[in-house]
Short mmCIF file of C-alpha atoms and ligand atoms in Angstrom, two decimals:
data_model
loop_
_atom_site.label_atom_id
_atom_site.label_comp_id
_atom_site.label_asym_id
_atom_site.label_seq_id
_atom_site.Cartn_x
_atom_site.Cartn_y
_atom_site.Cartn_z
CA MET A 1 -4.44 0.64 -45.80
CA ALA A 2 -8.01 0.11 -44.66
CA PHE A 3 -8.84 -2.56 -42.08
CA THR A 4 -11.24 -5.04 -43.70
CA ARG A 5 -13.61 -7.79 -42.68
CA ASP A 6 -11.05 -10.32 -43.98
CA ASP A 7 -8.51 -8.84 -41.56
CA ALA A 8 -10.96 -9.47 -38.70
CA LEU A 9 -11.54 -13.02 -39.90
CA ALA A 10 -7.76 -13.55 -40.03
CA LEU A 11 -7.49 -12.43 -36.40
CA ASP A 12 -10.18 -14.95 -35.46
CA ALA A 13 -8.37 -17.70 -37.36
CA GLN A 14 -5.20 -17.08 -35.31
CA ASP A 15 -7.03 -16.56 -32.00
CA GLY A 16 -6.18 -19.19 -29.40
CA LEU A 17 -9.33 -18.25 -27.46
CA ALA A 18 -11.72 -18.39 -30.44
CA HIS A 19 -13.22 -21.74 -29.44
CA TYR A 20 -14.59 -20.32 -26.18
CA LYS A 21 -17.29 -18.41 -28.03
CA SER A 22 -19.14 -21.64 -28.78
CA GLN A 23 -19.28 -22.35 -25.03
CA PHE A 24 -21.74 -19.46 -24.57
CA LEU A 25 -25.43 -19.51 -25.35
CA VAL A 26 -26.11 -17.28 -28.35
CA THR A 27 -29.77 -17.27 -29.28
CA ASP A 28 -29.40 -14.79 -32.15
CA PRO A 29 -26.15 -15.23 -34.09
CA SER A 30 -26.83 -12.10 -36.13
CA MET A 31 -26.61 -9.92 -33.02
CA CYS A 32 -23.33 -8.09 -32.31
CA TYR A 33 -23.11 -8.11 -28.52
CA LEU A 34 -20.63 -5.41 -27.53
CA ASP A 35 -21.78 -4.96 -23.94
CA GLY A 36 -19.96 -7.80 -22.16
CA ASN A 37 -18.36 -5.10 -19.99
CA SER A 38 -21.79 -4.53 -18.49
CA LEU A 39 -23.28 -8.02 -18.40
CA GLY A 40 -21.50 -11.05 -19.81
CA ARG A 41 -23.19 -13.76 -21.85
CA ILE A 42 -24.29 -16.98 -20.19
CA PRO A 43 -21.92 -19.98 -20.43
CA LYS A 44 -23.79 -23.13 -21.51
CA ALA A 45 -22.12 -24.96 -18.62
CA THR A 46 -23.88 -22.62 -16.18
CA ILE A 47 -27.28 -23.79 -17.33
CA GLU A 48 -26.35 -27.42 -16.72
CA ARG A 49 -24.57 -26.76 -13.47
CA ILE A 50 -27.37 -24.73 -11.93
CA ASN A 51 -29.95 -27.28 -13.00
CA ALA A 52 -27.88 -30.09 -11.51
CA PHE A 53 -27.48 -28.11 -8.29
CA MET A 54 -31.22 -27.64 -7.98
CA VAL A 55 -32.06 -31.28 -8.58
CA ASP A 56 -29.11 -33.15 -7.02
CA GLU A 57 -28.23 -30.87 -4.13
CA TRP A 58 -30.98 -28.49 -3.06
CA GLY A 59 -33.60 -31.00 -4.18
CA ALA A 60 -32.01 -34.19 -2.90
CA LYS A 61 -30.18 -33.00 0.21
CA VAL A 62 -32.23 -30.00 1.31
CA VAL A 63 -30.79 -28.65 4.57
CA ASP A 64 -28.07 -31.31 4.76
CA GLY A 65 -26.54 -29.58 1.76
CA TRP A 66 -25.11 -26.92 4.10
CA ALA A 67 -22.46 -29.39 5.24
CA ASP A 68 -20.91 -28.89 1.79
CA TRP A 69 -22.06 -25.35 1.08
CA ILE A 70 -20.96 -23.69 4.31
CA ASP A 71 -17.48 -22.65 3.10
CA GLU A 72 -18.35 -22.15 -0.52
CA ALA A 73 -17.93 -18.35 -0.41
CA ALA A 74 -14.27 -18.91 0.52
CA ARG A 75 -13.71 -21.69 -2.05
CA THR A 76 -15.27 -19.62 -4.80
CA GLY A 77 -13.29 -16.59 -3.63
CA ASP A 78 -10.10 -18.61 -3.94
CA LEU A 79 -11.05 -19.56 -7.49
CA ILE A 80 -11.66 -15.89 -8.39
CA GLY A 81 -8.37 -14.98 -6.73
CA LYS A 82 -6.36 -17.62 -8.54
CA SER A 83 -7.91 -17.29 -11.98
CA ALA A 84 -8.31 -13.54 -12.23
CA LEU A 85 -6.79 -11.53 -9.38
CA GLY A 86 -3.31 -12.99 -8.96
CA ALA A 87 -4.24 -13.71 -5.35
CA ALA A 88 -3.12 -16.67 -3.28
CA SER A 89 -5.84 -18.50 -1.35
CA GLY A 90 -7.38 -17.18 1.85
CA GLN A 91 -7.66 -13.55 0.72
CA THR A 92 -10.80 -13.41 -1.45
CA LEU A 93 -14.44 -14.05 -0.60
CA ALA A 94 -17.33 -14.30 -3.06
CA CYS A 95 -20.26 -12.62 -1.35
CA ASP A 96 -22.91 -9.92 -1.36
CA THR A 97 -22.83 -7.08 -3.88
CA THR A 98 -19.99 -4.82 -4.90
CA SER A 99 -21.78 -1.97 -3.13
CA VAL A 100 -22.05 -3.85 0.19
CA ASN A 101 -18.46 -5.05 -0.03
CA PHE A 102 -17.29 -1.55 -0.86
CA TYR A 103 -19.12 -0.15 2.17
CA GLN A 104 -17.63 -2.86 4.38
CA LEU A 105 -14.03 -2.37 3.30
CA CYS A 106 -14.11 1.42 3.15
CA SER A 107 -15.63 1.52 6.65
CA ALA A 108 -12.94 -0.87 7.89
CA ALA A 109 -10.24 1.31 6.31
CA LEU A 110 -11.59 4.47 7.98
CA LYS A 111 -11.75 2.72 11.32
CA ALA A 112 -8.11 1.65 10.90
CA ARG A 113 -7.04 5.29 10.44
CA PRO A 114 -8.63 7.12 13.37
CA GLY A 115 -7.89 10.82 13.57
CA ARG A 116 -7.45 11.25 9.82
CA LYS A 117 -10.30 13.24 8.30
CA LYS A 118 -10.03 13.14 4.52
CA ILE A 119 -11.31 10.67 1.92
CA ILE A 120 -10.29 11.00 -1.71
CA THR A 121 -12.04 9.69 -4.81
CA ASP A 122 -12.73 11.00 -8.33
CA LEU A 123 -15.72 12.68 -9.87
CA ALA A 124 -15.87 10.11 -12.69
CA ASN A 125 -15.99 7.20 -10.25
CA PHE A 126 -18.96 4.84 -10.48
CA PRO A 127 -22.02 6.36 -8.78
CA THR A 128 -22.46 3.69 -6.09
CA ASP A 129 -18.87 4.27 -4.90
CA ARG A 130 -19.32 8.05 -4.76
CA TYR A 131 -22.65 7.82 -2.98
CA ILE A 132 -21.34 5.34 -0.39
CA LEU A 133 -18.27 7.49 0.24
CA GLN A 134 -20.53 10.54 0.67
CA GLY A 135 -22.46 8.66 3.36
CA LEU A 136 -19.28 7.44 5.07
CA ALA A 137 -17.78 10.95 5.05
CA ARG A 138 -20.96 12.27 6.67
CA ASP A 139 -21.07 9.51 9.29
CA HIS A 140 -17.35 9.64 10.14
CA GLY A 141 -17.07 13.43 10.16
CA CYS A 142 -14.67 13.37 7.18
CA GLU A 143 -14.23 15.63 4.19
CA LEU A 144 -14.76 13.89 0.83
CA ILE A 145 -12.47 15.24 -1.87
CA MET A 146 -13.53 14.41 -5.42
CA ILE A 147 -10.78 14.93 -7.96
CA ASP A 148 -12.34 16.59 -11.01
CA ASN A 149 -11.04 14.14 -13.58
CA GLU A 150 -13.91 15.01 -15.90
CA SER A 151 -11.99 18.19 -16.64
CA SER A 152 -9.33 17.59 -19.28
CA GLU A 153 -7.10 20.15 -17.57
CA ILE A 154 -6.73 17.79 -14.60
CA ALA A 155 -6.81 14.35 -16.22
CA GLU A 156 -6.86 12.98 -19.73
CA HIS A 157 -9.67 10.48 -20.33
CA GLU A 158 -10.47 10.56 -16.59
CA ARG A 159 -7.17 8.77 -15.89
CA ILE A 160 -5.78 9.39 -12.40
CA THR A 161 -1.99 9.19 -12.50
CA PRO A 162 0.31 9.31 -9.45
CA ASP A 163 1.17 12.93 -10.40
CA VAL A 164 -2.50 13.89 -10.30
CA LEU A 165 -3.22 12.08 -7.04
CA ALA A 166 -0.05 13.34 -5.29
CA GLN A 167 -1.43 16.89 -5.29
CA TYR A 168 -4.30 15.85 -3.01
CA LEU A 169 -2.43 13.67 -0.52
CA ASP A 170 -1.34 14.73 2.94
CA ASP A 171 -1.13 13.16 6.39
CA ASN A 172 -4.79 13.86 7.08
CA VAL A 173 -5.94 11.44 4.35
CA ALA A 174 -7.39 8.19 5.70
CA LEU A 175 -8.72 6.57 2.55
CA VAL A 176 -8.33 6.81 -1.22
CA SER A 177 -10.63 4.84 -3.50
CA LEU A 178 -10.40 4.58 -7.27
CA GLN A 179 -11.49 2.21 -10.03
CA VAL A 180 -8.87 0.05 -11.70
CA ILE A 181 -10.62 0.77 -15.00
CA GLN A 182 -12.90 3.79 -15.28
CA TYR A 183 -16.43 2.55 -15.91
CA ARG A 184 -17.14 5.19 -18.54
CA SER A 185 -13.90 6.11 -20.30
CA GLY A 186 -12.20 2.74 -19.93
CA ALA A 187 -8.94 4.35 -18.73
CA ARG A 188 -6.78 2.03 -16.63
CA SER A 189 -4.97 3.02 -13.44
CA ASP A 190 -1.46 1.97 -12.50
CA ILE A 191 -2.48 0.04 -9.40
CA LYS A 192 1.02 -0.56 -8.05
CA ALA A 193 2.26 3.01 -8.38
CA LEU A 194 -0.96 4.45 -6.91
CA THR A 195 -1.13 1.96 -4.04
CA ASP A 196 2.53 2.65 -3.17
CA LEU A 197 1.93 6.39 -3.24
CA VAL A 198 -1.11 6.19 -0.96
CA ARG A 199 0.72 3.89 1.44
CA ALA A 200 3.69 6.27 1.55
CA HIS A 201 1.30 8.89 2.96
CA GLY A 202 0.05 6.49 5.63
CA ALA A 203 -3.40 6.20 4.05
CA LEU A 204 -5.28 3.12 2.80
CA MET A 205 -6.31 2.39 -0.76
CA VAL A 206 -9.51 0.52 -1.70
CA TRP A 207 -9.68 -0.51 -5.36
CA ASP A 208 -12.89 -1.18 -7.29
CA ALA A 209 -11.91 -3.62 -10.04
CA SER A 210 -15.41 -4.24 -11.43
CA HIS A 211 -14.50 -3.19 -14.97
CA ALA A 212 -11.10 -4.84 -14.89
CA ILE A 213 -11.67 -8.34 -13.53
CA GLY A 214 -11.66 -10.93 -16.29
CA ALA A 215 -10.30 -8.44 -18.85
CA ILE A 216 -6.78 -7.70 -17.60
CA GLU A 217 -4.12 -9.12 -15.30
CA LEU A 218 -4.46 -7.60 -11.85
CA ASP A 219 -1.68 -9.34 -9.90
CA PHE A 220 -2.96 -8.07 -6.55
CA ASP A 221 -0.45 -10.02 -4.47
CA LYS A 222 2.50 -8.87 -6.57
CA ASN A 223 1.26 -5.29 -6.81
CA GLY A 224 0.90 -4.94 -3.04
CA VAL A 225 -2.86 -4.29 -3.08
CA ASP A 226 -4.36 -4.30 0.44
CA LEU A 227 -8.10 -3.95 -0.14
CA ALA A 228 -10.23 -4.40 -3.25
CA VAL A 229 -13.76 -5.22 -4.40
CA GLY A 230 -15.47 -5.99 -7.68
CA CYS A 231 -18.26 -7.80 -9.41
CA THR A 232 -18.41 -11.10 -11.31
CA TYR A 233 -21.13 -10.46 -13.88
CA LYS A 234 -19.20 -8.45 -16.46
CA TYR A 235 -16.17 -10.21 -18.02
CA GLY A 236 -16.69 -12.92 -15.38
CA ASN A 237 -19.94 -13.98 -17.11
CA SER A 238 -21.52 -15.05 -13.82
CA GLY A 239 -25.00 -13.65 -14.38
CA PRO A 240 -27.12 -10.66 -13.38
CA GLY A 241 -26.84 -10.03 -9.64
CA ALA A 242 -24.34 -12.86 -9.06
CA PRO A 243 -22.37 -12.39 -5.82
CA ALA A 244 -19.49 -9.94 -5.91
CA TRP A 245 -16.10 -10.42 -4.20
CA LEU A 246 -13.79 -8.70 -1.78
CA TYR A 247 -10.03 -9.07 -1.33
CA VAL A 248 -8.05 -8.39 1.84
CA ARG A 249 -4.31 -9.01 1.83
CA SER A 250 -3.52 -11.85 4.24
CA GLU A 251 -0.91 -10.03 6.37
CA ARG A 252 -3.35 -7.23 7.04
CA GLN A 253 -6.55 -9.15 7.80
CA ARG A 254 -6.22 -8.71 11.57
CA GLU A 255 -5.95 -4.93 11.24
CA PHE A 256 -9.38 -4.50 9.72
CA SER A 257 -12.86 -5.09 11.04
CA VAL A 258 -16.00 -4.55 9.02
CA PRO A 259 -19.07 -2.79 10.43
CA ILE A 260 -21.65 -5.52 9.76
CA GLN A 261 -20.69 -8.29 12.21
CA GLY A 262 -22.79 -11.13 10.88
CA TRP A 263 -22.83 -14.70 12.15
CA PHE A 264 -20.62 -16.06 9.36
CA ALA A 265 -17.77 -13.93 10.74
CA GLN A 266 -18.09 -15.51 14.20
CA ARG A 267 -15.08 -17.64 15.20
CA ASP A 268 -17.15 -20.58 16.47
CA GLN A 269 -20.12 -19.97 14.25
CA PHE A 270 -22.26 -22.90 15.34
CA GLU A 271 -21.66 -22.43 19.06
CA MET A 272 -24.23 -19.65 18.66
CA GLY A 273 -22.55 -17.81 21.56
CA PRO A 274 -23.89 -14.64 23.15
CA TYR A 275 -21.13 -12.28 22.00
CA PHE A 276 -19.38 -11.61 18.74
CA GLU A 277 -15.82 -12.93 18.52
CA ARG A 278 -14.42 -12.34 15.10
CA SER A 279 -12.79 -15.10 13.13
CA GLU A 280 -9.26 -13.92 12.46
CA ASP A 281 -9.03 -15.22 8.93
CA MET A 282 -10.89 -14.20 5.79
CA ARG A 283 -14.19 -15.51 7.19
CA GLY A 284 -14.10 -12.52 9.54
CA PHE A 285 -15.13 -10.47 6.49
CA GLN A 286 -18.18 -12.57 5.57
CA ILE A 287 -21.60 -11.40 6.72
CA ALA A 288 -24.06 -14.21 6.09
CA SER A 289 -25.34 -17.13 4.00
CA PRO A 290 -24.14 -16.80 0.42
CA SER A 291 -26.34 -17.49 -2.61
CA ILE A 292 -25.17 -20.96 -3.58
CA ILE A 293 -26.86 -20.73 -6.97
CA GLY A 294 -24.96 -17.51 -7.59
CA LEU A 295 -21.68 -19.05 -6.46
CA ARG A 296 -22.11 -21.99 -8.84
CA ALA A 297 -22.55 -19.57 -11.72
CA ILE A 298 -19.34 -17.81 -10.65
CA ASN A 299 -17.56 -21.17 -10.66
CA CYS A 300 -18.49 -21.77 -14.30
CA GLY A 301 -17.41 -18.29 -15.36
CA PHE A 302 -14.11 -18.24 -13.52
CA GLU A 303 -13.13 -21.84 -14.28
CA MET A 304 -13.28 -20.78 -17.91
CA ILE A 305 -11.07 -17.74 -17.18
CA GLY A 306 -8.61 -19.96 -15.31
CA GLN A 307 -8.46 -22.40 -18.20
CA ALA A 308 -8.02 -19.74 -20.86
CA GLY A 309 -5.43 -17.85 -18.80
CA ILE A 310 -5.79 -14.22 -17.82
CA ALA A 311 -2.64 -13.23 -19.75
CA ALA A 312 -4.13 -14.53 -23.02
CA ILE A 313 -7.41 -12.81 -22.18
CA GLU A 314 -5.67 -9.47 -21.65
CA THR A 315 -3.82 -9.86 -24.96
CA LYS A 316 -7.12 -10.36 -26.79
CA ALA A 317 -8.69 -7.38 -25.00
CA ARG A 318 -5.76 -5.26 -26.16
CA MET A 319 -5.95 -6.49 -29.76
CA GLY A 320 -9.72 -6.13 -29.87
CA THR A 321 -9.69 -2.58 -28.53
CA SER A 322 -6.84 -1.71 -30.93
CA MET A 323 -8.99 -2.96 -33.79
CA MET A 324 -11.90 -0.83 -32.54
CA ILE A 325 -9.66 2.24 -32.43
CA GLU A 326 -8.53 1.55 -36.00
CA LEU A 327 -12.16 1.31 -37.11
CA PHE A 328 -12.99 4.46 -35.16
CA ASP A 329 -10.25 6.33 -37.07
CA GLN A 330 -11.33 4.79 -40.37
CA TRP A 331 -15.07 5.42 -40.09
CA LEU A 332 -16.36 7.13 -36.99
CA VAL A 333 -14.30 10.32 -36.66
CA ALA A 334 -15.94 11.63 -39.83
CA LEU A 335 -19.36 11.00 -38.30
CA GLY A 336 -18.79 13.28 -35.31
CA PHE A 337 -17.47 10.76 -32.76
CA GLU A 338 -14.58 11.50 -30.40
CA MET A 339 -12.71 8.85 -28.47
CA ASN A 340 -12.58 9.16 -24.69
CA THR A 341 -10.21 6.22 -24.05
CA PRO A 342 -6.40 6.23 -24.01
CA ARG A 343 -4.70 5.08 -27.23
CA ASN A 344 -1.85 3.57 -25.27
CA PRO A 345 -2.93 -0.09 -24.86
CA ILE A 346 -1.51 -0.45 -21.35
CA GLU A 347 -3.79 2.37 -20.25
CA ARG A 348 -7.06 0.61 -21.08
CA GLY A 349 -8.94 -2.68 -20.63
CA GLY A 350 -11.68 -4.34 -22.67
CA HIS A 351 -13.89 -1.40 -23.61
CA ILE A 352 -13.61 1.95 -25.33
CA SER A 353 -15.87 4.95 -24.99
CA LEU A 354 -17.06 7.11 -27.86
CA ARG A 355 -18.46 10.61 -27.41
CA HIS A 356 -21.17 11.92 -29.69
CA GLU A 357 -23.75 14.60 -29.08
CA GLU A 358 -26.46 12.12 -30.10
CA ALA A 359 -24.96 9.22 -28.10
CA LYS A 360 -28.14 8.36 -26.26
CA ARG A 361 -30.29 8.09 -29.38
CA ILE A 362 -27.48 6.35 -31.31
CA SER A 363 -27.29 3.63 -28.66
CA ALA A 364 -31.07 3.13 -28.82
CA ALA A 365 -31.08 3.13 -32.65
CA LEU A 366 -28.35 0.47 -32.77
CA ARG A 367 -30.43 -1.82 -30.56
CA THR A 368 -33.68 -1.09 -32.37
CA TYR A 369 -32.59 -1.25 -36.00
CA GLN A 370 -29.16 -2.89 -36.19
CA LYS A 371 -29.00 -5.69 -33.60
CA VAL A 372 -25.90 -4.08 -32.15
CA ILE A 373 -25.73 -3.84 -28.36
CA PRO A 374 -23.47 -1.14 -26.94
CA ASP A 375 -24.54 0.94 -23.95
CA TYR A 376 -25.02 4.61 -23.32
CA ARG A 377 -23.43 6.42 -20.41
CA ALA A 378 -24.46 9.96 -19.52
CA PRO A 379 -23.91 12.61 -20.61
CA ASN A 380 -22.74 11.81 -24.15
CA GLN A 381 -20.90 8.50 -24.59
CA ILE A 382 -21.46 5.00 -25.89
CA ARG A 383 -19.29 2.16 -24.63
CA VAL A 384 -18.29 -0.79 -26.80
CA ALA A 385 -16.40 -3.82 -25.56
CA ILE A 386 -14.73 -7.02 -26.57
CA SER A 387 -15.30 -9.69 -23.94
CA PRO A 388 -12.34 -11.89 -24.87
CA LEU A 389 -13.92 -15.30 -24.25
CA ALA A 390 -17.36 -14.57 -25.65
CA THR A 391 -16.72 -12.17 -28.54
CA SER A 392 -15.06 -12.78 -31.90
CA TYR A 393 -13.13 -10.13 -33.78
CA VAL A 394 -15.55 -10.35 -36.70
CA GLU A 395 -18.50 -9.73 -34.35
CA VAL A 396 -16.82 -6.48 -33.31
CA PHE A 397 -16.04 -5.59 -36.93
CA ASP A 398 -19.64 -6.20 -38.02
CA GLY A 399 -20.89 -4.15 -35.06
CA PHE A 400 -18.70 -1.22 -36.06
CA GLU A 401 -19.81 -1.45 -39.68
CA ARG A 402 -23.42 -1.27 -38.55
CA ILE A 403 -22.63 1.67 -36.25
CA ARG A 404 -21.19 3.47 -39.26
CA LYS A 405 -24.21 2.68 -41.42
CA SER A 406 -26.72 3.65 -38.76
CA VAL A 407 -25.09 6.96 -37.84
CA ALA A 408 -24.34 7.90 -41.46
CA GLY A 409 -28.02 7.32 -42.27
CA LYS A 410 -29.03 9.31 -39.13
CA GLU A 411 -31.23 6.44 -37.94
CA TYR A 412 -31.08 7.94 -34.44
CA LEU A 413 -33.47 10.70 -35.57
CA LYS A 414 -36.25 8.06 -35.52
CA ILE A 415 -35.70 7.46 -31.79
CA ASN A 416 -37.90 9.17 -29.24
CA PRO A 417 -35.43 10.58 -26.70
CA GLY A 418 -36.03 9.87 -23.05
CA ALA A 419 -37.61 6.40 -23.34
CA GLY A 420 -36.48 3.62 -20.96
CA ARG A 421 -35.13 3.64 -17.36
CA VAL A 422 -32.05 1.50 -18.10
CA THR A 423 -29.39 2.74 -20.52
C1 LIG B 501 -17.27 0.10 -10.99
C2 LIG B 501 -18.53 -0.42 -10.39
N1 LIG B 501 -18.65 -0.46 -9.06
C3 LIG B 501 -19.78 -0.91 -8.46
C4 LIG B 501 -20.84 -1.36 -9.21
C5 LIG B 501 -22.11 -1.77 -8.50
O1 LIG B 501 -22.25 -3.12 -8.43
P1 LIG B 501 -23.41 -3.80 -7.55
O2 LIG B 501 -24.70 -3.41 -8.18
O3 LIG B 501 -23.09 -5.25 -7.65
O4 LIG B 501 -23.27 -3.30 -6.17
C6 LIG B 501 -20.75 -1.38 -10.59
C7 LIG B 501 -21.87 -1.87 -11.42
O5 LIG B 501 -21.85 -1.90 -12.61
C8 LIG B 501 -19.57 -0.88 -11.20
O6 LIG B 501 -19.45 -0.85 -12.52
#
């Protein structure tokens, strides 16, 4: 039996998270925004909170504000940890970018494994991670092994399983780094099994959870994760360029030291002493002054996640992606699409990825003619997401109906290929 718009409306009617959608600013209700996995919508509370910060704190207190702001990276980190990472306090910092945090933690991991000369990642990993690992391998005299998970003979939907990874591990491996959810295919890794496997070989694992945080339960403490990074602006709805986060398991914080020894990591920071003496807690991983405006935006986004509950959020992500897969089978297969995301719901997060030879022009045509916002990822895929707090089921349904209409009518032929730097 076909899945209908009434079925989507029925899912919304039973959805315990449905009321959150009205807490986001939506300037065009006819738009189907299916790109919350790239940049989340703005919570209305963020607008008020940032304005109040500017007037009442930066404006009124000026430099005296630092008395309150000085530890805000740690407080906000704790909120991220509690609401979305399954992390007890004192292990997460909100700071810098994912790229900087990734460099910091991967460098620290390499330094903690002297004598080992191999780093492992995957070819489908996010570019910034691959590029940073290439630089680290060069600077540390290591070999970088990239598992070719773009080849279906090695991995299905780019998914690295323990069986796949085991073939590359030996006692010369210092560091393994993978994404919790693949940025393109949406495949989800088994973080506990992979972390255990890497640890059993004496190596360290750094996770990039950018596409997972705010969409699925991560349970870092329970899963034995040691080191992880991620962003806040996707399902965390914290805004473009909002600070990222890093997680270091409390028992292991003394083992690691990051390469950029900034003044916020100094034990007696305001003694302004001549030599660096690292703070032994989580502050030892902080470089410098955080963006307080950015942190306030994170607070709005992650308070909402904490209130809604990450378990309920994951359930909606699963139901929403299942609905998308049903609509893909119903409409999109016949139009030349192939799905590059696992069908097993525990092997994916909040987005699915659809291959089509005209993917790039289809993505542009949907924006131009249909008010549907997916995104295009090279070489041939569009990604579509449900961001559980900000998206309704019917918004996804309407988006898919417009995708069908647009591709069936070959609207993409009207698009000039190659336009635009951002996809
Ligand atoms: C998986 C992953 N890692 C890292 C990044 C880079 O984030 P940033 O620009 O904050 O360094 C992104 C950005 O989308 C990402 O998706």
